[in-house]
Short mmCIF file of C-alpha atoms and ligand atoms in Angstrom, two decimals:
data_model
loop_
_atom_site.label_atom_id
_atom_site.label_comp_id
_atom_site.label_asym_id
_atom_site.label_seq_id
_atom_site.Cartn_x
_atom_site.Cartn_y
_atom_site.Cartn_z
CA MET A 1 -0.03 0.08 0.23
CA LYS A 2 0.84 3.50 -0.69
CA VAL A 3 0.55 6.21 1.28
CA TYR A 4 -0.08 10.02 0.11
CA LEU A 5 -0.79 13.44 2.00
CA VAL A 6 -3.65 15.19 0.51
CA GLY A 7 -6.24 18.25 0.85
CA GLY A 8 -5.96 21.36 3.43
CA ALA A 9 -2.46 20.56 4.46
CA VAL A 10 -0.68 19.97 0.99
CA ARG A 11 -2.70 22.99 0.04
CA ASP A 12 -1.65 25.00 3.17
CA GLN A 13 1.82 24.13 2.82
CA LEU A 14 2.51 25.30 -0.77
CA LEU A 15 0.69 28.89 -0.14
CA GLY A 16 2.92 29.29 3.12
CA LEU A 17 0.25 28.74 5.66
CA PRO A 18 0.08 26.87 8.96
CA VAL A 19 -0.86 23.42 8.49
CA SER A 20 -3.52 22.42 11.17
CA GLU A 21 -4.65 19.04 10.10
CA LYS A 22 -3.73 15.96 8.04
CA ASP A 23 -5.46 14.19 5.36
CA TRP A 24 -3.85 11.16 3.84
CA VAL A 25 -5.24 8.63 1.56
CA VAL A 26 -4.08 5.12 0.92
CA VAL A 27 -4.50 3.27 -2.21
CA GLY A 28 -4.00 0.04 -2.83
CA ALA A 29 -5.16 -1.10 1.01
CA SER A 30 -8.43 -3.43 2.01
CA VAL A 31 -10.44 -2.43 5.46
CA ASP A 32 -8.34 -5.70 6.93
CA GLU A 33 -5.23 -4.62 5.72
CA MET A 34 -5.81 -1.20 7.73
CA LEU A 35 -7.44 -2.95 10.81
CA LYS A 36 -4.83 -5.47 11.09
CA LYS A 37 -2.28 -2.67 11.37
CA GLY A 38 -3.92 -1.24 14.17
CA TYR A 39 -5.57 1.84 12.59
CA ARG A 40 -9.49 1.84 14.26
CA GLN A 41 -11.81 2.32 11.85
CA VAL A 42 -14.27 5.94 11.99
CA GLY A 43 -17.53 5.05 10.66
CA LYS A 44 -18.61 1.66 10.24
CA ASP A 45 -19.53 2.02 6.30
CA PHE A 46 -16.92 4.33 5.80
CA PRO A 47 -13.83 3.42 4.73
CA VAL A 48 -11.75 6.78 6.93
CA PHE A 49 -9.48 5.43 9.36
CA LEU A 50 -7.45 6.91 12.38
CA HIS A 51 -3.68 6.22 13.02
CA PRO A 52 -3.49 4.42 16.33
CA LYS A 53 -0.85 7.07 17.31
CA THR A 54 -1.21 10.78 15.71
CA ASN A 55 -4.76 10.34 15.21
CA ASP A 56 -5.15 11.46 11.60
CA GLU A 57 -7.67 10.41 9.29
CA TYR A 58 -6.48 8.25 6.31
CA ALA A 59 -9.11 7.29 3.77
CA LEU A 60 -8.78 4.54 1.63
CA ALA A 61 -8.58 6.24 -2.00
CA ARG A 62 -12.27 5.33 -3.61
CA VAL A 63 -14.04 6.44 -6.69
CA GLU A 64 -17.76 7.86 -5.52
CA ARG A 65 -21.16 7.13 -7.62
CA LYS A 66 -24.26 9.65 -7.07
CA VAL A 67 -27.25 7.53 -7.17
CA GLY A 68 -30.24 10.08 -5.37
CA LEU A 69 -30.28 13.30 -4.50
CA GLY A 70 -28.44 16.14 -2.18
CA TYR A 71 -25.80 14.62 0.11
CA THR A 72 -27.02 11.44 0.96
CA GLY A 73 -27.39 9.68 -2.53
CA PHE A 74 -24.31 8.28 -2.41
CA ASP A 75 -22.59 5.64 -2.86
CA PHE A 76 -18.87 4.42 -3.65
CA ASP A 77 -16.38 1.93 -4.27
CA ALA A 78 -12.78 1.89 -2.29
CA SER A 79 -11.02 -1.50 -3.05
CA PRO A 80 -7.80 -1.73 -3.31
CA LYS A 81 -7.82 -1.07 -7.44
CA VAL A 82 -8.68 2.28 -7.16
CA THR A 83 -5.77 4.73 -8.50
CA LEU A 84 -4.65 7.82 -6.71
CA GLU A 85 -5.71 9.37 -10.20
CA GLU A 86 -9.04 8.39 -9.85
CA ASP A 87 -9.53 9.18 -5.77
CA LEU A 88 -7.95 12.91 -6.52
CA LEU A 89 -10.95 13.29 -9.48
CA ARG A 90 -13.78 12.80 -6.58
CA ARG A 91 -12.30 15.68 -4.80
CA ASP A 92 -14.33 19.52 -5.21
CA LEU A 93 -11.65 21.85 -5.89
CA THR A 94 -7.84 22.05 -7.96
CA ILE A 95 -5.68 23.17 -4.92
CA ASN A 96 -7.84 20.65 -2.85
CA ALA A 97 -6.47 17.70 -5.24
CA ILE A 98 -2.98 17.82 -4.90
CA ALA A 99 -1.99 14.56 -3.21
CA GLN A 100 2.31 14.71 -1.82
CA SER A 101 4.24 10.90 -1.72
CA GLU A 102 6.37 10.52 1.41
CA ASP A 103 9.71 11.47 -0.27
CA GLY A 104 7.60 15.07 -0.69
CA THR A 105 6.89 14.49 -4.57
CA LEU A 106 3.72 16.25 -4.99
CA ILE A 107 1.22 14.14 -7.44
CA ASP A 108 -1.05 17.22 -9.20
CA PRO A 109 -3.33 15.24 -12.21
CA TYR A 110 -5.88 18.26 -12.06
CA HIS A 111 -2.71 21.41 -12.31
CA GLY A 112 -4.70 22.07 -8.27
CA LYS A 113 -0.54 24.26 -8.14
CA GLU A 114 -1.44 25.92 -11.42
CA ASP A 115 -4.81 27.01 -9.53
CA LEU A 116 -2.86 28.29 -6.28
CA ASP A 117 -0.59 30.27 -8.14
CA LYS A 118 -2.80 32.23 -10.44
CA LYS A 119 -5.58 31.86 -7.16
CA ILE A 120 -8.33 30.04 -9.03
CA LEU A 121 -11.20 28.08 -6.81
CA ARG A 122 -11.93 25.55 -9.34
CA HIS A 123 -14.04 22.36 -9.59
CA VAL A 124 -12.21 19.55 -10.41
CA SER A 125 -14.21 17.62 -12.86
CA LEU A 126 -18.34 17.53 -13.56
CA ALA A 127 -18.45 15.53 -10.62
CA PHE A 128 -18.56 18.37 -8.78
CA ALA A 129 -22.28 18.86 -9.35
CA GLU A 130 -23.18 15.86 -7.75
CA ASP A 131 -22.61 17.39 -3.79
CA PRO A 132 -24.53 20.53 -3.23
CA VAL A 133 -21.93 21.12 0.44
CA ARG A 134 -19.57 21.55 -2.32
CA ILE A 135 -21.28 25.52 -3.00
CA LEU A 136 -21.32 26.24 0.53
CA ARG A 137 -17.25 24.04 0.62
CA ILE A 138 -16.41 26.73 -2.37
CA ALA A 139 -18.11 29.83 -0.39
CA ARG A 140 -16.44 29.30 3.11
CA PHE A 141 -12.93 28.87 0.63
CA ALA A 142 -13.88 32.01 -0.85
CA ALA A 143 -14.03 33.61 2.88
CA ARG A 144 -10.88 31.96 3.84
CA TYR A 145 -8.65 33.16 1.13
CA LYS A 146 -10.06 36.64 0.06
CA ASN A 147 -7.59 38.29 1.32
CA LEU A 148 -4.57 36.49 -1.02
CA SER A 149 -7.04 37.54 -3.84
CA PHE A 150 -8.43 34.05 -4.55
CA HIS A 151 -11.71 33.79 -6.79
CA VAL A 152 -14.28 31.38 -8.04
CA ALA A 153 -13.57 29.98 -12.02
CA ASP A 154 -16.16 31.50 -14.39
CA GLU A 155 -16.65 27.92 -15.57
CA THR A 156 -17.05 26.69 -11.43
CA LEU A 157 -19.62 29.54 -10.88
CA ILE A 158 -21.45 28.46 -14.08
CA LEU A 159 -21.52 24.83 -12.81
CA MET A 160 -22.69 26.32 -9.62
CA ARG A 161 -26.16 28.25 -10.81
CA GLN A 162 -27.00 25.28 -13.06
CA MET A 163 -26.66 22.98 -9.78
CA VAL A 164 -28.79 25.77 -8.07
CA ASN A 165 -31.75 25.79 -10.91
CA MET A 166 -31.82 21.83 -10.44
CA GLY A 167 -32.34 21.71 -7.27
CA GLU A 168 -29.49 20.49 -5.74
CA VAL A 169 -29.47 23.42 -3.12
CA ASN A 170 -32.69 22.84 -1.80
CA ALA A 171 -31.56 19.02 -1.40
CA LEU A 172 -28.66 19.96 1.52
CA VAL A 173 -29.09 18.97 4.99
CA ALA A 174 -29.45 21.45 7.78
CA GLU A 175 -26.89 20.24 10.06
CA ARG A 176 -24.15 20.37 6.66
CA VAL A 177 -25.30 24.34 6.08
CA TRP A 178 -24.83 25.55 9.65
CA LYS A 179 -21.87 23.51 9.74
CA GLU A 180 -20.51 25.29 6.80
CA TRP A 181 -22.05 28.50 7.66
CA GLU A 182 -20.04 28.27 11.44
CA ARG A 183 -17.14 27.53 9.88
CA ALA A 184 -17.21 30.46 7.59
CA LEU A 185 -18.46 32.90 9.85
CA GLN A 186 -14.78 32.39 11.15
CA GLU A 187 -12.69 33.29 8.43
CA LYS A 188 -10.84 36.14 7.45
CA ASN A 189 -13.91 37.40 5.26
CA PRO A 190 -17.06 36.05 6.28
CA GLU A 191 -19.07 38.31 4.48
CA GLU A 192 -17.12 36.73 0.81
CA PHE A 193 -19.45 33.31 1.61
CA PHE A 194 -22.66 35.56 1.46
CA PHE A 195 -21.58 36.81 -1.43
CA VAL A 196 -20.46 33.63 -3.28
CA LEU A 197 -24.05 32.24 -2.15
CA GLU A 198 -25.50 34.75 -3.99
CA SER A 199 -23.42 35.15 -7.40
CA CYS A 200 -25.08 31.44 -8.22
CA ASN A 201 -28.42 32.26 -6.77
CA ALA A 202 -27.82 30.04 -3.74
CA LEU A 203 -28.84 32.84 -1.06
CA SER A 204 -32.05 33.25 -1.93
CA VAL A 205 -33.11 29.36 -1.63
CA LEU A 206 -30.48 29.48 1.51
CA LEU A 207 -31.45 32.32 3.10
CA PRO A 208 -34.43 34.15 1.29
CA ASN A 209 -34.62 37.61 3.11
CA PHE A 210 -30.63 38.11 3.11
CA ASP A 211 -29.36 41.23 0.98
CA VAL A 212 -26.21 41.53 0.56
CA SER A 213 -26.05 45.05 -0.17
CA GLY A 214 -27.35 45.66 2.93
CA VAL A 215 -26.77 46.79 6.48
CA GLY A 216 -25.82 42.95 7.75
CA ILE A 217 -23.18 42.47 5.41
CA LYS A 218 -20.99 45.28 6.28
CA ALA A 219 -21.96 45.44 9.67
CA LEU A 220 -20.56 41.49 9.11
CA SER A 221 -17.37 42.70 7.53
CA ARG A 222 -16.77 45.33 10.28
CA ALA A 223 -17.18 42.53 12.87
CA ALA A 224 -14.79 40.56 11.46
CA SER A 225 -12.18 43.40 11.37
CA LEU A 226 -12.71 44.01 15.15
CA SER A 227 -12.99 40.60 16.75
CA ALA A 228 -13.17 36.94 16.10
CA ASP A 229 -16.64 36.61 18.28
CA ALA A 230 -18.72 34.18 15.90
CA ASP A 231 -22.01 34.99 17.58
CA VAL A 232 -21.27 39.10 16.84
CA ARG A 233 -20.62 37.92 13.48
CA PHE A 234 -23.30 35.89 13.41
CA ALA A 235 -25.34 38.46 15.18
CA VAL A 236 -24.61 41.31 12.63
CA SER A 237 -24.94 39.79 9.67
CA LEU A 238 -28.62 39.27 10.21
CA PHE A 239 -29.77 42.67 12.29
CA THR A 240 -31.91 43.37 9.40
CA PHE A 241 -34.13 40.46 10.01
CA ASN A 242 -37.60 40.65 11.54
CA LEU A 243 -38.37 38.49 15.01
CA ASP A 244 -40.40 35.79 12.77
CA GLN A 245 -37.99 35.63 9.59
CA ALA A 246 -34.98 35.05 12.25
CA LYS A 247 -37.16 32.24 14.05
CA ILE A 248 -37.45 30.65 11.06
CA ILE A 249 -33.90 30.30 9.75
CA CYS A 250 -32.23 29.88 13.43
CA GLU A 251 -35.19 27.11 13.65
CA ARG A 252 -34.80 25.42 9.93
CA TYR A 253 -31.03 25.29 10.92
CA ARG A 254 -31.04 24.57 14.42
CA VAL A 255 -28.68 27.15 14.98
CA PRO A 256 -27.32 26.96 17.94
CA ASN A 257 -28.76 28.96 21.21
CA ASN A 258 -25.56 31.01 21.93
CA TYR A 259 -25.79 32.25 18.29
CA SER A 260 -29.51 32.68 18.08
CA GLU A 261 -30.00 34.39 21.61
CA LEU A 262 -27.69 36.81 20.70
CA LEU A 263 -29.60 37.82 17.76
CA MET A 264 -33.11 37.58 19.25
CA LEU A 265 -31.29 40.10 21.56
CA LEU A 266 -30.56 42.29 18.97
CA ILE A 267 -33.19 42.84 17.18
CA LYS A 268 -35.53 42.91 20.52
CA HIS A 269 -33.48 45.74 22.06
CA TYR A 270 -31.07 47.35 19.72
CA GLN A 271 -34.05 50.61 19.57
CA ASP A 272 -33.42 50.70 23.00
CA TYR A 273 -29.84 50.43 22.99
CA GLN A 274 -30.19 53.28 20.40
CA SER A 275 -32.85 55.17 23.01
CA ALA A 276 -30.91 54.57 26.76
CA LYS A 277 -30.02 58.06 27.20
CA LYS A 278 -33.93 58.74 27.50
CA LEU A 279 -35.14 56.08 29.21
CA SER A 280 -36.71 56.23 32.35
CA ALA A 281 -34.95 54.55 35.40
CA ILE A 282 -37.86 51.32 35.28
CA HIS A 283 -37.20 51.30 31.50
CA LEU A 284 -33.59 50.71 32.07
CA LEU A 285 -34.03 48.07 34.60
CA GLU A 286 -36.40 46.27 32.12
CA VAL A 287 -34.34 46.34 29.08
CA LEU A 288 -31.28 44.85 31.90
CA LYS A 289 -34.15 42.49 32.72
CA ALA A 290 -34.78 41.23 29.41
CA VAL A 291 -31.61 40.99 28.25
CA ASP A 292 -31.07 39.00 31.87
CA VAL A 293 -27.64 40.53 32.70
CA PHE A 294 -27.29 39.74 35.71
CA ARG A 295 -27.30 35.72 35.05
CA ARG A 296 -25.80 35.99 31.75
CA GLU A 297 -23.05 39.18 32.07
CA ALA A 298 -20.49 37.64 28.94
CA ARG A 299 -23.64 37.51 26.58
CA PHE A 300 -24.41 41.14 27.86
CA LYS A 301 -21.10 42.21 26.67
CA LYS A 302 -21.32 40.68 23.91
CA PHE A 303 -25.39 42.25 22.93
CA LEU A 304 -23.57 45.49 23.71
CA PHE A 305 -20.56 45.04 21.01
CA ALA A 306 -22.83 44.31 18.47
CA CYS A 307 -25.10 47.20 18.91
CA GLU A 308 -21.74 49.13 18.37
CA ILE A 309 -21.27 47.69 15.13
CA ILE A 310 -24.60 48.27 14.36
CA ALA A 311 -24.20 52.05 15.14
CA GLU A 312 -21.27 52.01 13.53
CA THR A 313 -22.72 50.83 10.47
CA LEU A 314 -25.65 53.48 10.49
CA SER A 315 -23.89 55.83 11.45
CA GLU A 316 -25.78 55.99 14.51
CA LEU A 317 -25.54 56.30 18.77
CA ASN A 318 -23.03 54.51 20.50
CA ASN A 319 -24.38 53.83 23.98
CA SER A 320 -22.48 51.00 25.29
CA GLU A 321 -20.33 53.06 28.12
CA TRP A 322 -23.50 54.62 29.67
CA LEU A 323 -25.45 50.86 29.40
CA ASN A 324 -22.20 49.71 31.26
CA GLN A 325 -22.51 52.38 33.49
CA VAL A 326 -26.34 51.22 34.89
CA TYR A 327 -25.83 47.86 34.80
CA LEU A 328 -22.20 48.34 37.02
CA ALA A 329 -24.70 50.51 39.15
CA ALA A 330 -27.77 47.97 38.94
CA LYS A 331 -25.86 45.45 39.99
CA ASN A 332 -23.26 47.23 42.61
CA ILE A 333 -26.27 48.18 45.12
CA ASP A 334 -25.49 46.47 48.99
CA MET A 335 -26.93 43.18 48.78
CA LYS A 336 -26.10 42.74 52.87
CA ALA A 337 -27.83 45.89 53.41
CA ILE A 338 -30.67 43.77 51.87
CA THR A 339 -30.20 40.53 53.61
CA ALA A 340 -29.91 42.08 56.74
CA LYS A 341 -33.67 42.85 56.40
CA ASN A 342 -34.58 39.15 57.19
CA LEU A 343 -37.17 39.41 54.84
CA GLN A 344 -39.15 36.67 53.02
CA GLY A 345 -39.84 35.70 49.16
CA ASN A 346 -41.32 38.71 47.10
CA ASP A 347 -40.35 41.68 49.57
CA ILE A 348 -36.50 40.85 48.76
CA ALA A 349 -37.36 41.05 45.19
CA ASP A 350 -38.85 43.84 45.65
CA LEU A 351 -36.47 45.67 47.48
CA ILE A 352 -34.10 44.19 45.36
CA LYS A 353 -35.95 46.40 42.21
CA GLN A 354 -36.64 49.56 44.66
CA THR A 355 -32.96 49.54 45.72
CA ARG A 356 -31.47 49.07 41.67
CA LEU A 357 -33.83 51.70 40.53
CA ALA A 358 -33.09 54.08 42.99
CA ALA A 359 -29.00 53.62 41.97
CA ILE A 360 -29.75 53.66 38.28
CA GLU A 361 -32.02 57.31 39.20
CA ASN A 362 -29.17 58.70 40.66
CA LEU A 363 -26.84 57.79 38.21
CA ILE A 364 -29.35 59.35 35.70
CA ASP A 365 -29.53 62.08 37.94
CA ASP A 366 -25.32 62.73 38.08
CA VAL A 367 -25.06 63.07 34.38
P1 ATP B 1 -9.36 22.34 5.96
O1 ATP B 1 -8.68 23.13 5.96
O2 ATP B 1 -10.92 23.22 6.47
O3 ATP B 1 -9.76 21.06 6.81
P2 ATP B 1 -9.50 20.49 4.01
O4 ATP B 1 -9.32 20.99 2.41
O5 ATP B 1 -9.03 19.94 3.97
O6 ATP B 1 -9.92 21.75 4.76
P3 ATP B 1 -11.94 18.83 4.82
O7 ATP B 1 -13.01 19.11 4.83
O8 ATP B 1 -10.44 18.71 5.99
O9 ATP B 1 -10.84 20.21 4.15
O10 ATP B 1 -11.52 17.73 3.71
C1 ATP B 1 -10.48 17.46 3.36
C2 ATP B 1 -10.02 16.64 1.41
O11 ATP B 1 -11.70 16.20 1.47
C3 ATP B 1 -10.58 18.31 0.28
O12 ATP B 1 -8.93 18.98 0.88
C4 ATP B 1 -11.41 18.00 0.06
O13 ATP B 1 -10.03 16.71 -1.59
C5 ATP B 1 -11.94 16.94 -0.06
N1 ATP B 1 -13.06 16.98 0.25
C6 ATP B 1 -13.92 16.90 1.48
N2 ATP B 1 -15.40 17.20 1.70
C7 ATP B 1 -15.26 17.24 -0.21
C8 ATP B 1 -16.51 17.24 -0.52
N3 ATP B 1 -18.19 17.93 0.25
N4 ATP B 1 -16.36 17.24 -2.07
C9 ATP B 1 -15.17 16.58 -2.85
N5 ATP B 1 -14.03 16.56 -1.88
C10 ATP B 1 -14.43 16.56 -0.19
MG1 MG B 2 -8.98 18.77 6.40
#
């Protein structure tokens, strides 16, 4: 059997970028041989193994056949006869279809190195059209390598449009969409993910109310330049959605709570953030409660940060400092004095509330 390094590791090494994970392809071996050598099989039906020591992924070279619509409709052949070239042919992009043998030689039948030099994201073969996840992957790679001036090849874009027309994008599973979306949010230029999806017409299928020339996308690039927080990036990018639209999208893609909650807070309370300096103490305390700041301080900070990004994008007021002062005033009340009164149940809650209100009123009077 022969083993080659493939995929992201070869690509990123050629780009001079750090390599985080290594994927290997094994040619001329059977499942039994791999098991005998001590590799552990990952899925029971899939010819992918983990190295007994390094835990790197080793996949038997395979060819794939499409047998149904969407992501699940695949059958494959991973017999020892499958060649390296055949395996590389089923990969998504030419820059991801370069193999490197143990002595360092590159095996690059689809000219990935040339596309790396030309900064082109190009599909390897027409088999690309068999898996709509590849559309999301291209959009994600575009987001990752935008700063290196990578762009999608014209012929690849045409193929992606055809796939969208054929209804392939409708067949995507929610988990796969979210997985790629979440990873895209962590890239250097996450806005590029949406631009590419828009340019192949997939965006209106995936996110019907998303406007790539709107405030959300501008806020997203701003957020990406300021912070790595994917949940903040997510929230500001969907800021223009109304609550119903946001709920539908979060449910549809089973978006994790930390993302969806921040988005909902931003949509519900950005106006309060804007008018914060005119609000009464009662109203301010209600906002703090609604944001659940006394139990979720870290999320409150993210909320303020998201509001700040929207405010800058819209040239509106930055009220973070003020709301933070209001919060601190309400938080730093003398709890000992309250417990010393030996009150019961609701009476304690009432006194806490009155004390907080008084603290906020004092603060308002001071400024
Ligand atoms: P990353 O740096 O994000 O890990 P990667 O290119 O290594 O990028 P992986 O998801 O780790 O991406 O996949 C490893 C390789 O497997 C890819 O480089 C590509 O050759 C191939 N591959 C992965 N997913 C697909 C897919 N859906 N269709 C075709 N080839 C794929
Ligand atoms: Mg990888």
